[in-house]
Coordinates of C-alpha atoms in Angstrom, one line a residue:
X618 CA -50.6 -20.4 -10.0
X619 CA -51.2 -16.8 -11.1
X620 CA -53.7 -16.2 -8.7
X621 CA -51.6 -18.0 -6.0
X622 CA -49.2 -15.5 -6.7
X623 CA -50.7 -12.5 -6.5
X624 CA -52.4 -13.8 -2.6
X625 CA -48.7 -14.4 -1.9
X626 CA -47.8 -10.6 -2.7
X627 CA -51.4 -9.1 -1.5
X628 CA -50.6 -11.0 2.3
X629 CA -46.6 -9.7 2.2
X630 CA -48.1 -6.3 1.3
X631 CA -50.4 -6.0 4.2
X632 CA -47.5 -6.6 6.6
X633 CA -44.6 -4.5 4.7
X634 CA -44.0 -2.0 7.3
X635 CA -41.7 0.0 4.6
X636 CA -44.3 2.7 2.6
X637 CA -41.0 2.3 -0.1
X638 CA -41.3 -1.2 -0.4
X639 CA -45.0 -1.2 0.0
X640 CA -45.7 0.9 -2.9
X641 CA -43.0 -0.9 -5.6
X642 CA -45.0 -3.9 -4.4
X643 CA -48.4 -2.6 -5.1
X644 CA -47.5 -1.4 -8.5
X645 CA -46.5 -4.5 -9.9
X646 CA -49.8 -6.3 -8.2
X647 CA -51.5 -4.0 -10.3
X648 CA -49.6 -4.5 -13.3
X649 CA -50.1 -8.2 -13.0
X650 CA -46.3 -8.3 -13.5
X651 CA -45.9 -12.4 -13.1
X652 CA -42.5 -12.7 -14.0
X653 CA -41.2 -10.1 -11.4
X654 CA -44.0 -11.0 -9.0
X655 CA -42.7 -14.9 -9.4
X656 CA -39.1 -13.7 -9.2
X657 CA -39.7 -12.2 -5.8
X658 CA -41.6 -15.3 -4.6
X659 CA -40.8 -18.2 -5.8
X660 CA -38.8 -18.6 -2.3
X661 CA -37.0 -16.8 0.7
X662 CA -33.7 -15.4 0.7
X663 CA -31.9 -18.3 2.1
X664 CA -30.2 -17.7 5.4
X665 CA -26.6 -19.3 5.7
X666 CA -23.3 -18.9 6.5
X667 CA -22.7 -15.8 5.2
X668 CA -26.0 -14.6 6.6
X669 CA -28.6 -12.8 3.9
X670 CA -27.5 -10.9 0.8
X671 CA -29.6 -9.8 -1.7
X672 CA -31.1 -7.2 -4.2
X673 CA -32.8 -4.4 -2.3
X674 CA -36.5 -4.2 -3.1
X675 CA -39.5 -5.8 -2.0
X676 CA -41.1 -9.4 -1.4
X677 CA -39.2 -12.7 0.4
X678 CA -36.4 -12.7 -2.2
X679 CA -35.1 -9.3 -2.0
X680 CA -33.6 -7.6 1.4
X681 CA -35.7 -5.2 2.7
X682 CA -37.6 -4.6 6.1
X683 CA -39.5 -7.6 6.7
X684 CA -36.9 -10.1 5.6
X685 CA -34.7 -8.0 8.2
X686 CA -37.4 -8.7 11.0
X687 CA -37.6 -11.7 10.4
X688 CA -34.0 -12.5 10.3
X689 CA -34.0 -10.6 13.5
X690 CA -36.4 -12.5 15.4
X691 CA -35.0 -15.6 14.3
X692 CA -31.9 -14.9 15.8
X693 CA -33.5 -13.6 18.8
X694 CA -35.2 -17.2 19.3
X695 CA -32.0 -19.0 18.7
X696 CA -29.9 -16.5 21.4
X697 CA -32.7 -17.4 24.0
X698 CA -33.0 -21.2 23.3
X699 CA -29.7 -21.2 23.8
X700 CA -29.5 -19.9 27.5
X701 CA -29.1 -15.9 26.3
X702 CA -32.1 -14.6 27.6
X703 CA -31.6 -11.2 28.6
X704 CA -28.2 -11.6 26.7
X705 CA -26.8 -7.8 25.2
X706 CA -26.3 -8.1 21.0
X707 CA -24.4 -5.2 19.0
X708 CA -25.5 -4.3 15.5
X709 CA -23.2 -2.6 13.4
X710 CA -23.8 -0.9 10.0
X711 CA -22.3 0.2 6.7
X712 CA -23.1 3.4 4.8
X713 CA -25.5 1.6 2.1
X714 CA -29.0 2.2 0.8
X715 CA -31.1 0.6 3.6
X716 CA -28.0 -0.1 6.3
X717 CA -29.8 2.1 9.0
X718 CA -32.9 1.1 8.7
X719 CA -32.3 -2.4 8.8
X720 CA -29.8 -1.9 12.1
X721 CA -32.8 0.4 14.2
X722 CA -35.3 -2.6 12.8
X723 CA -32.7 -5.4 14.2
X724 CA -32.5 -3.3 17.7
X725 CA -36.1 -3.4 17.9
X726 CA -36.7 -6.6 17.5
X727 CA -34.3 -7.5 19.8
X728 CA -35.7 -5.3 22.2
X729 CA -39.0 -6.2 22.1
X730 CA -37.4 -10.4 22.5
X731 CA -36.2 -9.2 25.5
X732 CA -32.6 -9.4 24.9
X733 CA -30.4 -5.9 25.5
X734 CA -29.1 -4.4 22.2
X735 CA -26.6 -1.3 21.6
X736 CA -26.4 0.2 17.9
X737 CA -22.7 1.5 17.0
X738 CA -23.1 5.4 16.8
X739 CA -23.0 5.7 13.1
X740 CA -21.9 4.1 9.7
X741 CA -18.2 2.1 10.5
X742 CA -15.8 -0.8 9.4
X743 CA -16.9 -4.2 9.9
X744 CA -13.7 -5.0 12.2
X745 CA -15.2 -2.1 14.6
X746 CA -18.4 -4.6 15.0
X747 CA -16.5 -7.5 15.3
X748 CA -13.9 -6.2 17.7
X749 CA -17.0 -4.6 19.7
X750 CA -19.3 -7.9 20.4
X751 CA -16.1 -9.3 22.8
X752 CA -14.8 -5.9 24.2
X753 CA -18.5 -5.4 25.2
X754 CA -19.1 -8.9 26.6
X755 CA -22.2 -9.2 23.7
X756 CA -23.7 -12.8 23.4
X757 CA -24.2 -12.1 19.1
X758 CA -23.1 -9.5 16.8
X759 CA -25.0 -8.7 13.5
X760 CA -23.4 -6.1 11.0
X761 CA -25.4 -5.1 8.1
X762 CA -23.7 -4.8 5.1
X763 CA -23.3 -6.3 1.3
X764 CA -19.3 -5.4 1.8
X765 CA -18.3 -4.9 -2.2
X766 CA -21.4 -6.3 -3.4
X767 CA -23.2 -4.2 -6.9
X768 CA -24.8 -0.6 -5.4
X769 CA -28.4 -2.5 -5.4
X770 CA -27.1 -5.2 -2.9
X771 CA -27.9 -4.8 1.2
X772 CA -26.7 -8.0 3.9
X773 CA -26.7 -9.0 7.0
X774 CA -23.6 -10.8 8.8
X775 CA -24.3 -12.6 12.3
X776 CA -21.3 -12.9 14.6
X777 CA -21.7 -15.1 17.9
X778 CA -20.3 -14.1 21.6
X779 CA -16.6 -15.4 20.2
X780 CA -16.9 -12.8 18.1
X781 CA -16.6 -14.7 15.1
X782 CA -18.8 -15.4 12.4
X783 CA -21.2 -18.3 12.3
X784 CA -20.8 -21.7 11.5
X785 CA -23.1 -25.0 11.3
X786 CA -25.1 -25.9 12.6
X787 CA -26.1 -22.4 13.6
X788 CA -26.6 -21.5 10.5
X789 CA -29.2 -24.1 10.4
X790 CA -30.9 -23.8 13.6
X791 CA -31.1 -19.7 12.9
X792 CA -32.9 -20.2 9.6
X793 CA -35.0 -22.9 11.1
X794 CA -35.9 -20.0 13.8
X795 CA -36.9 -17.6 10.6
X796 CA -39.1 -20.1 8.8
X797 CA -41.2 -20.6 12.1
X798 CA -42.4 -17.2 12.4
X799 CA -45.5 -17.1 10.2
X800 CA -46.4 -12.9 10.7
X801 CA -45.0 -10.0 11.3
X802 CA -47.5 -9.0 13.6
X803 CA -46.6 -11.6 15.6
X804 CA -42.7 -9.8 16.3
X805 CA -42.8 -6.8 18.8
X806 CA -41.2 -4.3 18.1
X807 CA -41.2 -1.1 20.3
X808 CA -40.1 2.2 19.7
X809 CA -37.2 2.5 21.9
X810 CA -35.4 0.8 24.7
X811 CA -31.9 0.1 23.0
X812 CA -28.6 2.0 23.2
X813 CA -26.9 4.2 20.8
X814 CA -23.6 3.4 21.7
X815 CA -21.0 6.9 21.8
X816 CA -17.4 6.4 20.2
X817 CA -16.2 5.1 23.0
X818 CA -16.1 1.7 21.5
X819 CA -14.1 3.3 18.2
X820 CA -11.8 4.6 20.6
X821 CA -10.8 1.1 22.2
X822 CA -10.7 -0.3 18.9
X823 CA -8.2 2.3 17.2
X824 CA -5.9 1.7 20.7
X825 CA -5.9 -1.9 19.8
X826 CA -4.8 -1.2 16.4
X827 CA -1.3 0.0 18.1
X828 CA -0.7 -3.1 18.8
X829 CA -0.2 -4.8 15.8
X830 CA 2.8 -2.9 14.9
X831 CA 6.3 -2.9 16.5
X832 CA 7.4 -1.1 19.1
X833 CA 9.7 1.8 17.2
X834 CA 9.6 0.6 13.9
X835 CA 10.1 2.7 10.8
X836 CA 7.0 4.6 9.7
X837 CA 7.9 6.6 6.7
X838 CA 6.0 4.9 3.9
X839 CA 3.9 7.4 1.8
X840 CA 0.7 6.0 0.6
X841 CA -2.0 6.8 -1.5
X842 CA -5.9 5.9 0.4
X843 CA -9.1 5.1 -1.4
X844 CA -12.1 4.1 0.4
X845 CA -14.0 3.2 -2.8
X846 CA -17.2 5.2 -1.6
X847 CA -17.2 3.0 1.5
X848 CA -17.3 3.2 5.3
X849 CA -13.2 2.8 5.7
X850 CA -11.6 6.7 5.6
X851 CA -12.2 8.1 8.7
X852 CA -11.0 5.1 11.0
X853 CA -8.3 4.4 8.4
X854 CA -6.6 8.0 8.9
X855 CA -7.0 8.1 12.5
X856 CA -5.6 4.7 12.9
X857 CA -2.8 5.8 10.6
X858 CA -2.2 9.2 12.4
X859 CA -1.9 7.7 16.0
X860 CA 0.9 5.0 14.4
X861 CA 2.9 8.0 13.2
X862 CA 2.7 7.2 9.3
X863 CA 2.6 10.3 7.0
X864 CA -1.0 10.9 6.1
X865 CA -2.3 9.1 3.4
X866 CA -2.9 11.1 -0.2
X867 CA -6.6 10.7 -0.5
X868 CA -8.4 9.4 -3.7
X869 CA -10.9 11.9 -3.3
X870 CA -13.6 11.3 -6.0
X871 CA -14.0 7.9 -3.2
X872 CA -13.1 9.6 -0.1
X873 CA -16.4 9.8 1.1
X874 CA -19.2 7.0 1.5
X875 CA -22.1 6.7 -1.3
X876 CA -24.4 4.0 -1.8
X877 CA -24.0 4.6 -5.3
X878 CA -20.7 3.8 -5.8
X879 CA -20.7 6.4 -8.7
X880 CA -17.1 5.8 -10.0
X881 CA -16.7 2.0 -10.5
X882 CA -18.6 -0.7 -11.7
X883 CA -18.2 -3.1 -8.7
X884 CA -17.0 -1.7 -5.6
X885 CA -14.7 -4.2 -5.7
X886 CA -10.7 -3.4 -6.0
X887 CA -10.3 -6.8 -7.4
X888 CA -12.6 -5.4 -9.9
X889 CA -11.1 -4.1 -13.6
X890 CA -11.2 -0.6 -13.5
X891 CA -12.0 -0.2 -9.8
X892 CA -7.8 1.0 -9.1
X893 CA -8.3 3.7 -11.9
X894 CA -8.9 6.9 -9.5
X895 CA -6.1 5.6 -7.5
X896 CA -3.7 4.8 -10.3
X897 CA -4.4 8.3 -11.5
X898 CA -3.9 9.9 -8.2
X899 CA -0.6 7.7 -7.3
X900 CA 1.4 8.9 -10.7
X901 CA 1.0 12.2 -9.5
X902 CA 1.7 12.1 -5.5
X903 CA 4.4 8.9 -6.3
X904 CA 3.9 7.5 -2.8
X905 CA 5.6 3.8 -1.7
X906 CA 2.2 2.1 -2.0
X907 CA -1.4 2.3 -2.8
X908 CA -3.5 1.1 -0.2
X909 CA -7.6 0.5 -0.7
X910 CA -10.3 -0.7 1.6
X911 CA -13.9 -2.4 0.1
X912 CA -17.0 -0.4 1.0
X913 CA -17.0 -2.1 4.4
X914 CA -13.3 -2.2 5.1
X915 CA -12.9 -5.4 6.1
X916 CA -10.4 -5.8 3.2
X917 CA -7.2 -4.7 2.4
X918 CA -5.9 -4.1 -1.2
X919 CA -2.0 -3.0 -2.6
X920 CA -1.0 -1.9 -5.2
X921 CA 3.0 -1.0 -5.9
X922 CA 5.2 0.5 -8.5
X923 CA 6.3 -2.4 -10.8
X924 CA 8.8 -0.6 -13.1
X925 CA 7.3 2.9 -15.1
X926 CA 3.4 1.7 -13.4
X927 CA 1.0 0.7 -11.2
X928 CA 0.0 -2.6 -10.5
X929 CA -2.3 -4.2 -7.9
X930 CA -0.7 -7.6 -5.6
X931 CA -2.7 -10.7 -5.7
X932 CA -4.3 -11.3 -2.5
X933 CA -1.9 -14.2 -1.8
X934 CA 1.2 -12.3 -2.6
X935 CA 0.3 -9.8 0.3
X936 CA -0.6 -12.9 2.3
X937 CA 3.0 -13.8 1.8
X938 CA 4.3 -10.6 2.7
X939 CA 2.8 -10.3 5.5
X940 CA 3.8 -13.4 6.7
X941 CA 7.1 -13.0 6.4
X942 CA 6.7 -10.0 8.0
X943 CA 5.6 -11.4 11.3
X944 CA 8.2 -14.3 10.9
X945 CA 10.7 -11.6 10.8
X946 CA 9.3 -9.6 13.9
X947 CA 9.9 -13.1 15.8
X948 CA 5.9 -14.1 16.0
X949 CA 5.1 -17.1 17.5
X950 CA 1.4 -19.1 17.5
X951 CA -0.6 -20.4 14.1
X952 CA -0.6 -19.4 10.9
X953 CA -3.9 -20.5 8.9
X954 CA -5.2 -19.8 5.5
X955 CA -8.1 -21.4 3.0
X956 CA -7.4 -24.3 1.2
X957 CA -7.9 -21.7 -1.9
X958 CA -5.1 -19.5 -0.7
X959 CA -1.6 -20.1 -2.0
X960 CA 0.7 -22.6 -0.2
X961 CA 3.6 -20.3 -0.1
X962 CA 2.1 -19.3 3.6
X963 CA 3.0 -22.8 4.6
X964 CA 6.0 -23.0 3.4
X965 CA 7.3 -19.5 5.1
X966 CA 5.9 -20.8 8.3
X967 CA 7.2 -24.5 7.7
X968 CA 10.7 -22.8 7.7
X969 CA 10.0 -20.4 10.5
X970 CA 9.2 -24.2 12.5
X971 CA 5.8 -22.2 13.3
X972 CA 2.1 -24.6 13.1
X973 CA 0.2 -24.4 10.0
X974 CA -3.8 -24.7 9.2
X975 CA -5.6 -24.9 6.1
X976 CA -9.7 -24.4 6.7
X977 CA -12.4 -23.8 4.4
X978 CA -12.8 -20.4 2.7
X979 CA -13.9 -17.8 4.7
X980 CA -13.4 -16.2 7.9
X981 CA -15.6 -17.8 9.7
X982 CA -13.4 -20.8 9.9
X983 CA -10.1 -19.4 9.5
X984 CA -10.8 -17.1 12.9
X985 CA -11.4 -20.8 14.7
X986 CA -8.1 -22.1 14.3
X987 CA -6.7 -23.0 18.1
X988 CA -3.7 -20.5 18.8
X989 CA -4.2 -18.4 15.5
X990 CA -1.7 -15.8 15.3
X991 CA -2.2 -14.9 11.7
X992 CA -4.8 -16.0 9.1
X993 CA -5.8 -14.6 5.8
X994 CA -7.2 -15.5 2.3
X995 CA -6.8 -15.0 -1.1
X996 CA -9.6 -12.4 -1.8
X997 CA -8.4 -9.9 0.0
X998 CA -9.1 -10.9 4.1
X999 CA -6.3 -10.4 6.3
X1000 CA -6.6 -10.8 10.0
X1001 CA -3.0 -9.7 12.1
X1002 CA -4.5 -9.3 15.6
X1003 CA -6.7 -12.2 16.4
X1004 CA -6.9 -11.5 20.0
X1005 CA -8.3 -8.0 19.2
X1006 CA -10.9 -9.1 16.0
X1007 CA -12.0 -12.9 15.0
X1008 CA -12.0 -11.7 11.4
X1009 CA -10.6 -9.5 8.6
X1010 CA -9.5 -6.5 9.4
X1011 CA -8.4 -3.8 6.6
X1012 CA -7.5 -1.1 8.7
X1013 CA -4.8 -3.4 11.0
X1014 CA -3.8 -5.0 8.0
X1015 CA -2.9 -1.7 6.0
X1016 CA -1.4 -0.5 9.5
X1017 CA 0.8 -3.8 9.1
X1018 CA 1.6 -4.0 5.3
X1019 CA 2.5 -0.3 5.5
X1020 CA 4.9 -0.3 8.3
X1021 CA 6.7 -3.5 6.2
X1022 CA 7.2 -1.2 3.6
X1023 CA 8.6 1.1 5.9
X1024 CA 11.1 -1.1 7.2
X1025 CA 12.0 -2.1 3.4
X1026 CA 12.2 1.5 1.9
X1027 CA 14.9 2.1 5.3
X1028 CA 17.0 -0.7 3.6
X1029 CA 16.6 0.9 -0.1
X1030 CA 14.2 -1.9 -1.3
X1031 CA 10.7 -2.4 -1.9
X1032 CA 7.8 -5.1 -1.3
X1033 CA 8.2 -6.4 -4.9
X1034 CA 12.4 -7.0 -4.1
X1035 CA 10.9 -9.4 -0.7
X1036 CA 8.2 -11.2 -3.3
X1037 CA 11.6 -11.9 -5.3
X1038 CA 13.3 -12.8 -2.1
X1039 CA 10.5 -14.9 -1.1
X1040 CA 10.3 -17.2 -4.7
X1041 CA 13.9 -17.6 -4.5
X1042 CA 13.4 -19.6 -1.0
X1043 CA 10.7 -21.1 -1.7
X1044 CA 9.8 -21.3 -5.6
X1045 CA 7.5 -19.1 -7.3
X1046 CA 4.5 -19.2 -6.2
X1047 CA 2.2 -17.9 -8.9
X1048 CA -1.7 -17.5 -8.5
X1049 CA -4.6 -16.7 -10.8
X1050 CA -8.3 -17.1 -11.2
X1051 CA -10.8 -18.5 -13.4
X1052 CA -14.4 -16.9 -12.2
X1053 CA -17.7 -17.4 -14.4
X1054 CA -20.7 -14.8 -13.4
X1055 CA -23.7 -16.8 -14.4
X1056 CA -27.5 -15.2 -14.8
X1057 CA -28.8 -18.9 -14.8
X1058 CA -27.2 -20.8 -11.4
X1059 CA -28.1 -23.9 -13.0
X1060 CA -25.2 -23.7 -15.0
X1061 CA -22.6 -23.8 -11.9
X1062 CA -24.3 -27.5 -10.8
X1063 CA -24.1 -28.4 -14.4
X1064 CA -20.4 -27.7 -14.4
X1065 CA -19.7 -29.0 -11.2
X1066 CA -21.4 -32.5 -11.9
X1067 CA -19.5 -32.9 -15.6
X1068 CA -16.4 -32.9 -13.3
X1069 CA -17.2 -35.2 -11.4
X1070 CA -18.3 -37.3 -14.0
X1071 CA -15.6 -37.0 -16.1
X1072 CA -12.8 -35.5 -14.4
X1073 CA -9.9 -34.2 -16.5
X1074 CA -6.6 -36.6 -16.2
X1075 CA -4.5 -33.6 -16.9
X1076 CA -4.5 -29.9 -16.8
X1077 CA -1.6 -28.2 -19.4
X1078 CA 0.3 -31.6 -20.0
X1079 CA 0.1 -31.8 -16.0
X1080 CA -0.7 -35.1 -14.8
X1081 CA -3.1 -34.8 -12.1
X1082 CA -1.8 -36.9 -9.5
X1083 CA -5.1 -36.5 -6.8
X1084 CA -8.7 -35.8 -7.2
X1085 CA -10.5 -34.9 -4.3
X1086 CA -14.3 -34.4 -3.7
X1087 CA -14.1 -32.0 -1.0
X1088 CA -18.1 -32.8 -0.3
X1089 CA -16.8 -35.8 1.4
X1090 CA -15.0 -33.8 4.3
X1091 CA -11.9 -35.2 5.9
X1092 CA -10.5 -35.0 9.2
X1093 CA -9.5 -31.7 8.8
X1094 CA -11.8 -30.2 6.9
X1095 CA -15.8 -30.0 6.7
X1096 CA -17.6 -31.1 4.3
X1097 CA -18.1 -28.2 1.2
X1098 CA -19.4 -28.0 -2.0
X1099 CA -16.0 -28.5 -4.1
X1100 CA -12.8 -30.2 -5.7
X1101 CA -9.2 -30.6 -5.5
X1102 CA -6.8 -31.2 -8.0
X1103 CA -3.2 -32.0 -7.1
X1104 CA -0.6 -31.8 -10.4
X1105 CA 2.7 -32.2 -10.0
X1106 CA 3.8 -28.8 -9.5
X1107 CA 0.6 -27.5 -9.4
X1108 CA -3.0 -26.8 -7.9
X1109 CA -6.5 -26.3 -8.7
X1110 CA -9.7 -25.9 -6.5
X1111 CA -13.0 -25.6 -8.2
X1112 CA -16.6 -24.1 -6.0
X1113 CA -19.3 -22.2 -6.1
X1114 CA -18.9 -18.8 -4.8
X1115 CA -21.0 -18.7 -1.6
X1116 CA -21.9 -15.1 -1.7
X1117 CA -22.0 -14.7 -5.4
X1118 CA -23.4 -16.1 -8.9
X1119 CA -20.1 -17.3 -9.6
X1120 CA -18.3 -20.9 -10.2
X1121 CA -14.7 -20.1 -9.2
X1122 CA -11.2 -21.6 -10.1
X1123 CA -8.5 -21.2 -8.4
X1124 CA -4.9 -21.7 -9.4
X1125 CA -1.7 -22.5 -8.5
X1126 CA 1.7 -23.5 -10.0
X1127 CA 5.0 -23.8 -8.2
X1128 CA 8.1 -23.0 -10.2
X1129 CA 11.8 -24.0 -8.7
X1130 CA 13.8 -21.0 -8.8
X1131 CA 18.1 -21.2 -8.8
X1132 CA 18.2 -17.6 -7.9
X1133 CA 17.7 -14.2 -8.9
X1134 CA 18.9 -14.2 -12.3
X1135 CA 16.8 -17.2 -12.8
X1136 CA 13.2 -15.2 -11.8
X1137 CA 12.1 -13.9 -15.2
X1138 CA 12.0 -17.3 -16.8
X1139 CA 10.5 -18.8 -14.1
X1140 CA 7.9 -16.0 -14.4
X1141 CA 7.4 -16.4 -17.9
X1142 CA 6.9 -20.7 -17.5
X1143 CA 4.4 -19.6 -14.6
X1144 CA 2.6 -17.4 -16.8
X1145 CA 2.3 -20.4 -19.7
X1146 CA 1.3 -23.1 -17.1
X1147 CA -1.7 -20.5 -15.6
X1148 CA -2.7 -19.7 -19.0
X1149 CA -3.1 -23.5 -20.2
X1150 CA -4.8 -24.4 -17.3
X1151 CA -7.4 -22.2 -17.2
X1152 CA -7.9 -23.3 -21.3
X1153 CA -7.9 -27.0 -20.4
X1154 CA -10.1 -26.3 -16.7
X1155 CA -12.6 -24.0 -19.2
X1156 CA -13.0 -26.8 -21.6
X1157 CA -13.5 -29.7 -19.0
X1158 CA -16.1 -27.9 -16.9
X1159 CA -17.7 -27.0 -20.3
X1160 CA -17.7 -23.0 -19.1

């Protein structure tokens, strides 16, 4: 085995093309390191829906240049096998260790397949990629980027001509593509021949972001902008100054982009401790709303004044707001959210008499919805102008939330007084999440197949009232690694987290509310009924 494992990491050594890579590589070779050597190949990153995301470093399980070329050429065989020979691909990139790199590699390759490729000018949002592969007529997209992955992290996200991410079985028939190349040597890649594309692109993208706000509506809200040492500020404040919104209050310690992400743990706003900078910053400029981007500003966090401090909004409460929102402005078309997204969406666009969807998590299938005029999820992914981006967007969707504010602060009131407005119609809504971060993945299967085997009756003296296997798939939805708990009055989903060493729970209790008067109790039961689930879900799923 040992000295299986060391030809393994001598043969990847004499194709690395990174001299970084090479020597880490060649160090722990020498040292006879097995346990890191066996780390790094005891497999390949696995290419999926999400595309690749690892640890940086060297070998077959970390990202890094030749898992990048190879990823690359895979793609490459799969765009020509499927009648895009000569076909134009856009690669987009964030500001992380590694982002550039692995963009010039992916033009290359492409390149030297044949196909026509066109590099965005320099370090931008995701949406700018995403809104670029259909405004330039590109047959695939690739972004690379681990959005608010840890500082060590580096990924790479394929989009196809839609414009939207990719699904099985492409998935499949990409990473089948990957396996079959057996060397490096055997992927040209020339020096030159692709595009570096000028801002022309970012141009077309920030006029499209005019359209997702209404013609002559307020735009006085004062916010307070972090970027979280991502990709997001620049093409946030221009979007912001051609709308007419004061300019944001910058958090300036994350203002500017560094793959270190020195002042927070996880990059994350979702994160403890990530809102701290911005917190601070907010007591002192006291602006209507805190608005944050991740690293690759696909997503869209708020935070508001909720009596003497700061707090952030869930995901789905924003979802809700922004719903009601484009209710209000007299949208018509689809409104579609994950299953693991609150169902206060379909209840606003019940009433409004507008279609409603429920997909899997993640963009990918919520930008697929037939006639989709407004989709977002739970962890922070809102997308308000389909026609313009298949996915989440956190500049349009700050644009959005921020001129609803606007309007509200006009009338005296705030986004918390329409989340009040909002459970009176429709009954609290109230959302939480169990999440487990595991070193050994074993443990997620192991919890997954104790509930199935013995699946709880009840969840906090809540009868469970239907049990669903979501592996099965249904008419409506795809088959998916997960399960479904209906209580009465409540709602629990239990999966894997597909980009993260994570088994996650998510919650959901509805609580009937008279009126106004009657909110804080119906708060307070909420609260209870979250907090006894999550006890009864813990001890069921033994995590």
């Amino acid at each position: 085995m040992h000295d299986d494992l060391i030809a393994r990491a001598e043969a990847w050594l004499a194709e690395d093309p990174d001299q970084e890579t090479r020597d880490e590589l060649a160090k722990l070779i020498e040292a006879g390191d097995v346990d890191e050597l066996s780390a790094r190949f005891r497999g390949t990153l696995q290419f999926g829906t999400a595309g690749l995301r690892g640890e940086l470093g060297a070998g077959p399980m970390r990202m890094n240049r030749g898992v990048v070329i190879r990823a690359a050429a895979g793609l490459a065989a799969y765009l020509k096998k499927n009648g895009h020979t000569g076909g134009f691909v856009v690669i987009g990139y964030d500001a992380r260790h590694k982002s550039a790199d692995f963009a010039r590699e992916t033009a290359a390759v492409m390149t030297g397949a044949g196909l026509r490729a066109a590099v965005l000018p320099r370090p931008l949002p995701t949406p700018v990629l995403a809104y670029a592969i259909r405004h330039l007529g590109a047959v695939a997209g690739v972004e690379v980027t681990a959005s608010h992955n840890p500082p060590r992290d580096n990924g790479y996200k394929v989009y196809l001509g839609d414009g939207s991410q990719i699904v099985p079985p492409a998935d499949a028939e990409i990473a089948a593509e990957i396996d079959a190349i057996a060397s490096l040597n055997d992927v040209p890649r020339p020096e030159s021949g692709w595009q570096t594309l000028d801002d022309a692109v970012l141009d077309a993208y920030l006029a499209r972001t005019d359209a997702v706000l209404a013609e002559g509506s307020p735009r006085t809200a004062r916010t307070v902008y972090t970027a979280m040492h991502g990709v997001g500020k620049d093409v946030l404040l221009a979007a912001f100054a051609r709308a007419g919104f004061p300019e944001p209050v910058l958090v300036a310690e994350q203002a500017d982009p560094d793959p270190d992400f020195p002042t927070v743990a996880f990059p994350n706003p979702e994160e403890p401790g990530a809102m701290d900078l911005a917190f601070a910053q907010a007591r002192t400029a006291d602006p209507d709303l805190i608005i944050a981007n991740d690293p690759d500003a696909d997503r869209c966090a708020v935070a508001v004044k909720d009596g003497a401090d700061w707090r952030m909004l869930r995901g789905d409460e924003v979802g809700a707001l922004l719903g009601a929102h484009l209710v209000r402005r007299g949208a018509t078309g689809v409104f579609a959210e994950s299953i693991v997204s609150s169902s206060l969406l379909g209840r606003i666009a019940g009433k409004a008499g507008l279609p409603y969807e429920e997909t899997l998590t993640g963009f990918k299938w919520i930008a697929r919805v037939d006639g989709l005029r407004y989709g977002y999820e739970e962890a922070l992914g809102y997308c308000v102008d389909p026609e313009g981006v298949r996915d989440k967007d956190g500049i349009t969707a700050a644009l959005l939330i921020t001129e609803l504010a606007s309007g509200l602060k006009e009338e005296g009131r705030t986004l918390l007084d329409l989340l009040d407005d909002l459970a009176v119609e429709h009954g609290l809504h109230a959302t939480d999440q169990l999440s487990v971060r595991v070193q050994d993945l074993s443990l997620i299967a192991d919890a997954m197949r104790r509930l199935r085997e013995q699946p709880p009756t009840e969840l906090a003296g809540l009868a469970i009232t239907g049990a669903e296997d979501l592996t099965r798939g249904s008419e409506k939805l795809p088959p998916t690694d997960g399960l479904r708990y209906t209580l009465d009055g409540a709602r629990v989903i239990v999966r894997p987290s597909g980009t993260e060493p994570k088994l996650k729970c998510y919650l959901e209790v509805v609580v009937p509310v008279a009126d106004h008067a009657a909110l804080p109790a119906a708060r307070a039961r909420a609260t209870d009924l979250l907090t006894a689930i999550k006890r009864d879900l813990s001890a069921a799923a033994g995590i």
